[in-house]
Coordinates of C-alpha atoms and ligand atoms in Angstrom, one line a residue:
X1 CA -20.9 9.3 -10.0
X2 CA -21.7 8.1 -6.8
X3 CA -23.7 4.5 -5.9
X4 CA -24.5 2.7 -3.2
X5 CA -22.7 -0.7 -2.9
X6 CA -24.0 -3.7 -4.6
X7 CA -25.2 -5.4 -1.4
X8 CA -28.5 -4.1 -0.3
X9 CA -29.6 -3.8 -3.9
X10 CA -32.7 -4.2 -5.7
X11 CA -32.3 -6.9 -8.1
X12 CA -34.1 -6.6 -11.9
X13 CA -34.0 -8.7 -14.8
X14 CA -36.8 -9.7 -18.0
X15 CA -37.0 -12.1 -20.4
X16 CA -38.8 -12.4 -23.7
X17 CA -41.9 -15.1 -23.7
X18 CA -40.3 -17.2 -25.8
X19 CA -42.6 -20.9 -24.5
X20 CA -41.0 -23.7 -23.4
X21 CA -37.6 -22.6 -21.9
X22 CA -34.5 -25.3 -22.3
X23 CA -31.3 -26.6 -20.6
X24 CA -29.5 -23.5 -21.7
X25 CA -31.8 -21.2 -20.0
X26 CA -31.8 -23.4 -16.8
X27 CA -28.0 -23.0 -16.4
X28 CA -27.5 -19.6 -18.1
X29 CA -30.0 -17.4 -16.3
X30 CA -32.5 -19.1 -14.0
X31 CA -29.7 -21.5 -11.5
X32 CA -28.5 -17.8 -10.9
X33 CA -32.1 -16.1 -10.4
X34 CA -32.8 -18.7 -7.8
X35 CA -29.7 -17.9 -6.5
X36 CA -29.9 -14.3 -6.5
X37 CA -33.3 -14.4 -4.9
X38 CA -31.7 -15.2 -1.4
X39 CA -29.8 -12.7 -1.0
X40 CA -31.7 -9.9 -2.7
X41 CA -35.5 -8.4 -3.1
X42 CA -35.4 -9.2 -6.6
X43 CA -38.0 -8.7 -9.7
X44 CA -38.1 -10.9 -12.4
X45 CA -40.6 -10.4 -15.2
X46 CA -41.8 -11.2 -18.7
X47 CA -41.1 -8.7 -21.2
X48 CA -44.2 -9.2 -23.3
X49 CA -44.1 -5.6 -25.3
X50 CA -40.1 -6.2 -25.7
X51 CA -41.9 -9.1 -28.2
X52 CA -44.4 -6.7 -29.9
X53 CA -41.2 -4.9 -31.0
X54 CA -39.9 -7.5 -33.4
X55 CA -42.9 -9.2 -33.6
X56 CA -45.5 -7.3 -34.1
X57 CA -46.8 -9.2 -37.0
X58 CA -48.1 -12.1 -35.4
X59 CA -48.8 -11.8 -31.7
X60 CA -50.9 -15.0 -31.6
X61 CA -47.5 -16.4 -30.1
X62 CA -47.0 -14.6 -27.3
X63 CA -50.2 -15.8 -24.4
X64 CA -48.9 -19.3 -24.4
X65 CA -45.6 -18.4 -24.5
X66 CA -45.9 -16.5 -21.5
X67 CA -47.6 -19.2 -19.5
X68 CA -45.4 -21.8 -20.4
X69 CA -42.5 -20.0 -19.7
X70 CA -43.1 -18.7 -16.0
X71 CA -44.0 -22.5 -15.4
X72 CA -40.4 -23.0 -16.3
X73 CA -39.4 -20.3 -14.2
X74 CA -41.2 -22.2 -10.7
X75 CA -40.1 -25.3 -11.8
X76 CA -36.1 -23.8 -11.6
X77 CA -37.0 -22.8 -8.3
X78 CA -37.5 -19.3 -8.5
X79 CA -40.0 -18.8 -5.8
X80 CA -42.8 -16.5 -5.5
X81 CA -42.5 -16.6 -1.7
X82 CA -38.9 -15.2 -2.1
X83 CA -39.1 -13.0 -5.8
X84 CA -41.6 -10.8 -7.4
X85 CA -42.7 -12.1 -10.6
X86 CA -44.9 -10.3 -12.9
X87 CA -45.8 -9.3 -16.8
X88 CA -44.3 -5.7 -18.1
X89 CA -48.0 -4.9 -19.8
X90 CA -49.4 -5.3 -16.4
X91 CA -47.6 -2.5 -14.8
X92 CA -48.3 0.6 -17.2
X93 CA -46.1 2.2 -15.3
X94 CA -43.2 1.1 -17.6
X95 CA -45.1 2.7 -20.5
X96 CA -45.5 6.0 -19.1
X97 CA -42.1 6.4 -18.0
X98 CA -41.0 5.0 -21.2
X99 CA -42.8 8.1 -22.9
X100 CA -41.4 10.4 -20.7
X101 CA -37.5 9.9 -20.9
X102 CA -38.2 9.7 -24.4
X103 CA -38.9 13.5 -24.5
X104 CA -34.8 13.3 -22.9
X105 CA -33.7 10.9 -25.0
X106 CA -31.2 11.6 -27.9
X107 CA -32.3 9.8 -31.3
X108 CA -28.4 9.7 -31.7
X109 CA -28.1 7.0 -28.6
X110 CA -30.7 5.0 -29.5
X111 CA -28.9 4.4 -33.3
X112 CA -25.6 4.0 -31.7
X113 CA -27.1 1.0 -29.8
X114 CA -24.8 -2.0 -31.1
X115 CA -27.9 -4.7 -30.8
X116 CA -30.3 -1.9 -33.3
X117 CA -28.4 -2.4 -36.6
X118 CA -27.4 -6.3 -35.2
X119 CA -31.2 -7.5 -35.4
X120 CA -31.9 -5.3 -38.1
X121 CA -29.4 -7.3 -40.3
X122 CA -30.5 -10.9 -38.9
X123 CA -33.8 -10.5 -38.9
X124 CA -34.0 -9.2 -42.0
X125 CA -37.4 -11.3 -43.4
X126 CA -39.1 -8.7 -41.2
X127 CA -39.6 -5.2 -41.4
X128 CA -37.6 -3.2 -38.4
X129 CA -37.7 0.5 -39.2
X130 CA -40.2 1.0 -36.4
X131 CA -40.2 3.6 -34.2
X132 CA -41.0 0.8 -31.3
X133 CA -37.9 -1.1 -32.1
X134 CA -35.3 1.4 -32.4
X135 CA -37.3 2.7 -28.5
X136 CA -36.3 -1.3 -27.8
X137 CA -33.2 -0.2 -25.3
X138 CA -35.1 2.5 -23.8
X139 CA -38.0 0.4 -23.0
X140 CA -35.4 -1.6 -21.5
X141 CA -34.1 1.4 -19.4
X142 CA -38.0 2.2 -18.1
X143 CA -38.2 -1.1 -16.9
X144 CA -35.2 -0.8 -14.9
X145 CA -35.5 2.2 -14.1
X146 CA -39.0 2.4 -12.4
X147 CA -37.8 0.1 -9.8
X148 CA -34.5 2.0 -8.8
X149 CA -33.0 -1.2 -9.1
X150 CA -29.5 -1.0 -8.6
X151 CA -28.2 -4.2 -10.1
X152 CA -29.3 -6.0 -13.3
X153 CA -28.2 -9.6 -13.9
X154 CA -28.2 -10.0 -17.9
X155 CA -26.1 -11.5 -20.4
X156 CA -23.1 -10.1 -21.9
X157 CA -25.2 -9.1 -25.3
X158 CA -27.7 -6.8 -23.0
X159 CA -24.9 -5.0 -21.1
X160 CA -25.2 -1.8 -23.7
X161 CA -29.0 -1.7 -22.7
X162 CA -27.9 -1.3 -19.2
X163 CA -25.0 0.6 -19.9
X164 CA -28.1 3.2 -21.8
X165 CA -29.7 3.2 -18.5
X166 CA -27.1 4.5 -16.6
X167 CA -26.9 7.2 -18.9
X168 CA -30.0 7.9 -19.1
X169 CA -30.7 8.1 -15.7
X170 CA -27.5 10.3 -15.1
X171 CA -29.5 12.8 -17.5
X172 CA -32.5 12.7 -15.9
X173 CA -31.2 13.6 -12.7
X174 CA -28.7 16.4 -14.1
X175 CA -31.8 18.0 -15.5
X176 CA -34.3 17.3 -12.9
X177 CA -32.3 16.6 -9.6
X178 CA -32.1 19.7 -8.3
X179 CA -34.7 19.6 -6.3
X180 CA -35.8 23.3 -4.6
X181 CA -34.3 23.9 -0.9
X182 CA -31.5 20.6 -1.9
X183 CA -29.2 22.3 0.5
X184 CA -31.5 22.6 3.1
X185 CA -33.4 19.2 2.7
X186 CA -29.6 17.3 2.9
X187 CA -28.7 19.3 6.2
X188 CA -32.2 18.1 7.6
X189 CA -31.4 14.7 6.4
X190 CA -28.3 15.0 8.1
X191 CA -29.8 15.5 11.7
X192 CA -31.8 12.2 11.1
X193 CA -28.8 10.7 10.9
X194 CA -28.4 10.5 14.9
X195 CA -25.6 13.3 16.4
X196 CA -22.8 10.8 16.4
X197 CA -23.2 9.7 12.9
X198 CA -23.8 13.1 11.8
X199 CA -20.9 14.8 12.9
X200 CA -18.9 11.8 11.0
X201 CA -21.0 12.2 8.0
X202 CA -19.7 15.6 7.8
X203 CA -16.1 15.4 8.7
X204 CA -16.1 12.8 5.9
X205 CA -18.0 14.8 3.6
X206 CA -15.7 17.6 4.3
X207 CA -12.4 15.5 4.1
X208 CA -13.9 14.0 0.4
X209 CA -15.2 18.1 -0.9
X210 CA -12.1 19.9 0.4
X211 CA -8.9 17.1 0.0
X212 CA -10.5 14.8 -2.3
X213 CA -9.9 11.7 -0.2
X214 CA -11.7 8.9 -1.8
X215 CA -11.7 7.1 0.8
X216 CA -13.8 9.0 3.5
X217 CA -16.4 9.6 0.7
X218 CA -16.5 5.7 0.5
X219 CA -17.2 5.2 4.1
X220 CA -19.4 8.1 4.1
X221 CA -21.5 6.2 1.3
X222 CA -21.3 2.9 3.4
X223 CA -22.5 4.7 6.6
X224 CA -25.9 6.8 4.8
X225 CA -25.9 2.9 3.2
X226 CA -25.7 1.1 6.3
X227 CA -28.6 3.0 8.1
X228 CA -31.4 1.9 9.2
X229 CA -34.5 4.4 10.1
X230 CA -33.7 7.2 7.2
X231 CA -36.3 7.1 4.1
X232 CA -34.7 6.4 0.6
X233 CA -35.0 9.8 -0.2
X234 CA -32.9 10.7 2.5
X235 CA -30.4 8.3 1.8
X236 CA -30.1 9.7 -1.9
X237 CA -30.1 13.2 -1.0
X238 CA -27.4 12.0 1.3
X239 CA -25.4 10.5 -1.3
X240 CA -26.2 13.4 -3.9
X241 CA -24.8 16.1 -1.2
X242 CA -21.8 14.0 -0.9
X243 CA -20.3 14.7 -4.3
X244 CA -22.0 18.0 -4.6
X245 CA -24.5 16.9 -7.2
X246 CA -28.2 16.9 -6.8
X247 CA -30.9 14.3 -5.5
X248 CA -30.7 11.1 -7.2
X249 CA -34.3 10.8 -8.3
X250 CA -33.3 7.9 -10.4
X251 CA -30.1 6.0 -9.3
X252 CA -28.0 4.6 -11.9
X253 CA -28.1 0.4 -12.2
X254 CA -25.0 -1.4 -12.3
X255 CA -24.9 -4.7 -14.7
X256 CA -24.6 -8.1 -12.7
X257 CA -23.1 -10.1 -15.8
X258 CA -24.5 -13.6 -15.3
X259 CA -21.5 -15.5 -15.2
X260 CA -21.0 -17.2 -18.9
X261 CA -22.4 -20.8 -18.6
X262 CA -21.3 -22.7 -22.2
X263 CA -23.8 -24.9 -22.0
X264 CA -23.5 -26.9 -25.1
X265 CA -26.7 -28.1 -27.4
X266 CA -26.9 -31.6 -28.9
X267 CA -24.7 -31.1 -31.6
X268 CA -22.0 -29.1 -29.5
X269 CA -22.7 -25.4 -30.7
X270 CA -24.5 -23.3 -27.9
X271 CA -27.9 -25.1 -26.8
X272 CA -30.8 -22.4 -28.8
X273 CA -34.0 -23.4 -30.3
X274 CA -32.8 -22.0 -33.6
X275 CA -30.3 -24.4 -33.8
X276 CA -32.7 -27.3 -32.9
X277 CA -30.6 -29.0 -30.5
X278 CA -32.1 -28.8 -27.4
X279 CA -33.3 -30.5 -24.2
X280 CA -36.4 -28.5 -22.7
X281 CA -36.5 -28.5 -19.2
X282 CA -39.7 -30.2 -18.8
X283 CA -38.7 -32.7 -21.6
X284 CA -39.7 -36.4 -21.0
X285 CA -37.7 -39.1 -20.1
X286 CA -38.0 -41.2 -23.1
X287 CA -37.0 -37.9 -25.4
X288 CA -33.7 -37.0 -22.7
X289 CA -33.0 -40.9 -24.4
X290 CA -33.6 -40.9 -27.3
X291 CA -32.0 -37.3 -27.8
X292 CA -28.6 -37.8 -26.2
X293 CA -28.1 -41.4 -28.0
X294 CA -28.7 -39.8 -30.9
X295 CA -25.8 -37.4 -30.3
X296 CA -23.4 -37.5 -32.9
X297 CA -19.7 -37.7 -31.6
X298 CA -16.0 -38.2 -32.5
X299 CA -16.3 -39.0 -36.5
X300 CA -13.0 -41.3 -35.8
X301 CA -14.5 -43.3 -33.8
X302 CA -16.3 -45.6 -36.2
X303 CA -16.1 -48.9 -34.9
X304 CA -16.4 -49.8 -31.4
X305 CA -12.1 -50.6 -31.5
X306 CA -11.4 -47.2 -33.3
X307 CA -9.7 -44.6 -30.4
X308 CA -11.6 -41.5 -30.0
X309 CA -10.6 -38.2 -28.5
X310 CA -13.2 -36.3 -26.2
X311 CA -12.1 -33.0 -27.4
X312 CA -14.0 -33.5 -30.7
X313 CA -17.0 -35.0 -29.0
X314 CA -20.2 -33.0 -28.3
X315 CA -20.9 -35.4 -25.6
X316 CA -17.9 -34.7 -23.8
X317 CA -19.2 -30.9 -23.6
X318 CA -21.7 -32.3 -21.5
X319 CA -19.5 -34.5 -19.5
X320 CA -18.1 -30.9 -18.8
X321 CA -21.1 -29.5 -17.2
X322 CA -22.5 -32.7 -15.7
X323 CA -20.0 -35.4 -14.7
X324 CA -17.7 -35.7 -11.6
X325 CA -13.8 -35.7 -12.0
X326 CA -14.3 -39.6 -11.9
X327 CA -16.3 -40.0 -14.2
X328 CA -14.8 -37.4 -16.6
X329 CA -10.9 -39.6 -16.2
X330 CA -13.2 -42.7 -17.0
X331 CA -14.5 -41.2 -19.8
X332 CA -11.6 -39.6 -21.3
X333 CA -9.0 -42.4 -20.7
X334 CA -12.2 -45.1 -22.0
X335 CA -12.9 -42.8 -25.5
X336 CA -8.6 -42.5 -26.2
X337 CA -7.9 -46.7 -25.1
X338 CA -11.3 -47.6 -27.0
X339 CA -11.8 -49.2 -23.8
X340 CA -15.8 -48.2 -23.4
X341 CA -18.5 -47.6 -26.1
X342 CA -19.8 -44.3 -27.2
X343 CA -23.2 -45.7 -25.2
X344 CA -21.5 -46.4 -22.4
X345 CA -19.9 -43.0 -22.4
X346 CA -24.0 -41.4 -22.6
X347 CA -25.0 -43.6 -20.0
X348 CA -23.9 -41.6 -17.0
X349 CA -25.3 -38.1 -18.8
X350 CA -28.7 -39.8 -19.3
X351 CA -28.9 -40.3 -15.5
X352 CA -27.7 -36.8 -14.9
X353 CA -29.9 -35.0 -17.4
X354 CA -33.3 -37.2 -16.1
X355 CA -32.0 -36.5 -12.5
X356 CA -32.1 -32.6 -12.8
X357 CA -35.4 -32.7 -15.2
X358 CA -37.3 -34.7 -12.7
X359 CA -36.6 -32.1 -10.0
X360 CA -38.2 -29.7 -12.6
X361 CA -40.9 -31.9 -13.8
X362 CA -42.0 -32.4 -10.2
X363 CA -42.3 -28.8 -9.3
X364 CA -44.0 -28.2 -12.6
X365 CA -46.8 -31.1 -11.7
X366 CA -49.2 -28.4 -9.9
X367 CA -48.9 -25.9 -12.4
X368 CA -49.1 -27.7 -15.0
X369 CA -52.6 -28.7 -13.4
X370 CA -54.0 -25.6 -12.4
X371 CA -52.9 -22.8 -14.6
X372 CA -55.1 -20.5 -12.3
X373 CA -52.4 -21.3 -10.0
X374 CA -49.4 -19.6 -12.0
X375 CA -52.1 -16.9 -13.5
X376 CA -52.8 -16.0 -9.7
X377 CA -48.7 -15.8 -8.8
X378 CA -48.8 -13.4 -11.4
X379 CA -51.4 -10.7 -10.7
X380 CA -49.9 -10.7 -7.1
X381 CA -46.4 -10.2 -8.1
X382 CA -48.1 -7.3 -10.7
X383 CA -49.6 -5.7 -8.2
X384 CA -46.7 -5.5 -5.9
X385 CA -44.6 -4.4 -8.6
X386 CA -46.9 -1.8 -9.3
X387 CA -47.2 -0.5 -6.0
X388 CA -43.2 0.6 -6.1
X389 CA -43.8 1.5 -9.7
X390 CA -46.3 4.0 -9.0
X391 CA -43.7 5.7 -6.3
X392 CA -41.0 5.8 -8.4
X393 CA -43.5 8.0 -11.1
X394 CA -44.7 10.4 -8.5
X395 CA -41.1 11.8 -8.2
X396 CA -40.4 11.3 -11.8
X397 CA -44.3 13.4 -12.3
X398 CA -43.2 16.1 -9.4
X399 CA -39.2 15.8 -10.8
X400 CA -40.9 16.7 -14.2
X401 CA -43.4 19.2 -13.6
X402 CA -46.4 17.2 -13.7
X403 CA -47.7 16.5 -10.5
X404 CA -50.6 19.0 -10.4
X405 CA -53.7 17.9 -10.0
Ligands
LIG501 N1 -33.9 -7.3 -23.6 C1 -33.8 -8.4 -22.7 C2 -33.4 -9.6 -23.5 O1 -33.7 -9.7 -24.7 C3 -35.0 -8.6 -21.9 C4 -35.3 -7.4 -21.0 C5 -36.3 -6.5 -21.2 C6 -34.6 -7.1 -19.8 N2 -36.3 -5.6 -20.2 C7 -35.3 -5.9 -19.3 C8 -33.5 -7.6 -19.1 C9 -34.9 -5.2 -18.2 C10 -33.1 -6.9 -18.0 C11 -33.8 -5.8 -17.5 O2 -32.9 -10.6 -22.9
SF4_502 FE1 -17.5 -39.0 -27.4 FE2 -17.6 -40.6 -25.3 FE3 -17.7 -41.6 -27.7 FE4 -15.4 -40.6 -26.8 S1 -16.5 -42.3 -25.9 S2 -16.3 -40.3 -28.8 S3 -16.3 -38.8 -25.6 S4 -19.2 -40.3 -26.8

């Protein structure tokens, strides 16, 4: 199948309201949203009804959640001036094309779906046999989907979710994407393409159909890609009639693996609120203290004299993520000599940790003030979602026979 590069790409991702958001977050997902946000139009949203799906039982959790959490979000940096941010239950749209690629959806896919009988078994105190939980990845797929978003930066455990949506999607447009007078339509699309770069489109076009040289249909890709003035329905019918197939009415995503931060909790395992050993991003100064002294590390270092050695030491995890090479030899040569204290080691990491927080804590400050503030970010960033949302469902309507009125 055929896709446009990654560059150029409409960026996606969600994540569950799940309140307060900690130091794991902050370097797993949202350094690289801010990132991303430079060089892409990206979408980031809450995934509210993802919630309802496993917890359904007590939804009393999720308004503050949400709240809290986009504060977290602005206080990383990710900037409304440069990102749409929005709830999914504000954009309907998600729900209605949810319902309709379910009518296309094999049960058989949605079983198959490694993170369905997963959460099942850990989760077990709750009841999961719901028909909204086993919909979970293709809930998932709508909400990529109704963007046409081409990349989706998630973690390795939601790469099958993606992984659905491309599948999906390739169904949809094998049963839907031949839209009447395709031929026709591409060869007008053609023309727009200007007389030089028409007559290259289809000398590529016919050097990829008739010798099967990959590489002209690359470069034909990269020049329908590179254009300026042709409508996106152009450019997909362009990119269809390339490889013979149809219109792309809903291209396939690719999954932008956020690159694996290890970023360890208090007590060295993975930094997760269910393990309890986490700093929250907006955490105070006295708690960053009082938290990282209390971190337990090498057991053979009992007395101040005793030789220790970093690599069974929680707090050298952190040194890892936070310290310079200098300070790491210090600290590693100081821990095996017994030359500095276990306090002396946190020192440095107390400074760090209180130095990145603040920068948090200071964005947060007029949020955290005026919640009409974050509450107005949002019903912009909703509506603007919702604007492409609603294009993206009058093809799927018209692409589905449902577009009379
Ligand atoms: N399922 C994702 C998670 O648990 C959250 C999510 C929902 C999502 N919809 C999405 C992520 C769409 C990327 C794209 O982390
Ligand atoms: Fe851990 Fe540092 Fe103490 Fe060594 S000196 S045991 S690395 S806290």
């Amino acid at each position: 199948m055929t896709s446009i590069s990654l560059q150029n790409q409409r960026v996606l991702s969600g994540m569950r309201p799940s309140g307060r958001l900690h130091l794991g977050h902050y370097h797993g997902v949202l350094k690289n949203w801010a990132k991303l946000q430079h060089e892409h139009e990206c979408f980031f949203f809450v995934a509210d009804w993802h919630v309802l799906t496993t917890h359904y039982d007590d939804p009393s959790i999720i308004e503050s959640s949400v709240w809290d959490m986009v504060i977290d979000w602005l206080a990383a940096g990710v900037n409304p001036g440069s990102a749409t941010l929005f709830i999914q239950s504000k954009v309907p749209e998600h729900a209605e094309l949810h319902l309709l690629l379910s009518m296309l959806t094999p049960l058989s896919w949605l079983e198959r779906t490694p993170t369905y009988k997963e959460q099942q078994e850990k989760l077990n105190d709750k009841d999961l046999s719901t028909y909204g939980f086993l919909g979970y990845p293709l809930l998932q797929t709508a909400d990529i989907l109704v963007y046409k978003a081409g990349a989706v930066p998630v973690g390795l455990d939601q790469v099958p979710h993606v992984e659905m949506s491309r599948e999906i999607a390739r169904r949809f447009n094998h049963y839907y994407g031949r839209e009447p007078g395709f031929e026709q339509k591409a060869e007008a699309a053609v023309k727009k393409l200007g007389k030089k770069n028409a007559k290259l489109y289809n000398n590529l076009r016919r050097d990829f159909v008739q010798e099967g040289n990959e590489e002209s249909l690359q470069k034909a890709q990269a020049l329908v890609d590179g254009h300026s003035s042709i409508s996106i329905g152009d450019k997909e019918r362009l990119i269809g009639f390339l490889d013979g197939g149809g219109k792309i009415i809903l291209p396939e995503p690719q999954a932008l693996l956020t690159p694996v931060s290890k970023m360890p909790g208090l007590d060295g395992q993975k930094m997760s609120k269910s393990y309890n050993n986490v700093i929250e991003m907006r955490e105070s100064e006295q708690n960053i203290e009082t938290k990282i002294k209390r971190m337990q590390t090498d057991p053979a270092r009992v007395r101040l004299t005793d030789p220790g050695e970093p690599d069974n030491c929680p707090v050298w995890q952190l040194h890892e993520v936070y310290s310079s090479e200098d300070v790491k030899s210090w600290v590693s040569e100081g821990c095996r000599t017994a030359g500095i204290g276990c306090l002396d080691c946190k020192q440095p990491l107390i400074e760090c940790v209180k130095r990145e927080t603040a920068e948090f804590k200071e964005r947060a400050k007029e949020f955290e003030a005026d919640p009409d503030l974050v509450k107005n970010i949002i019903a912009e960033g909703s509506e603007k979602a919702r604007d492409v949302a609603k294009e993206t469902m009058q093809d799927v309507r018209e692409a589905m026979g449902l577009s009379y009125r």
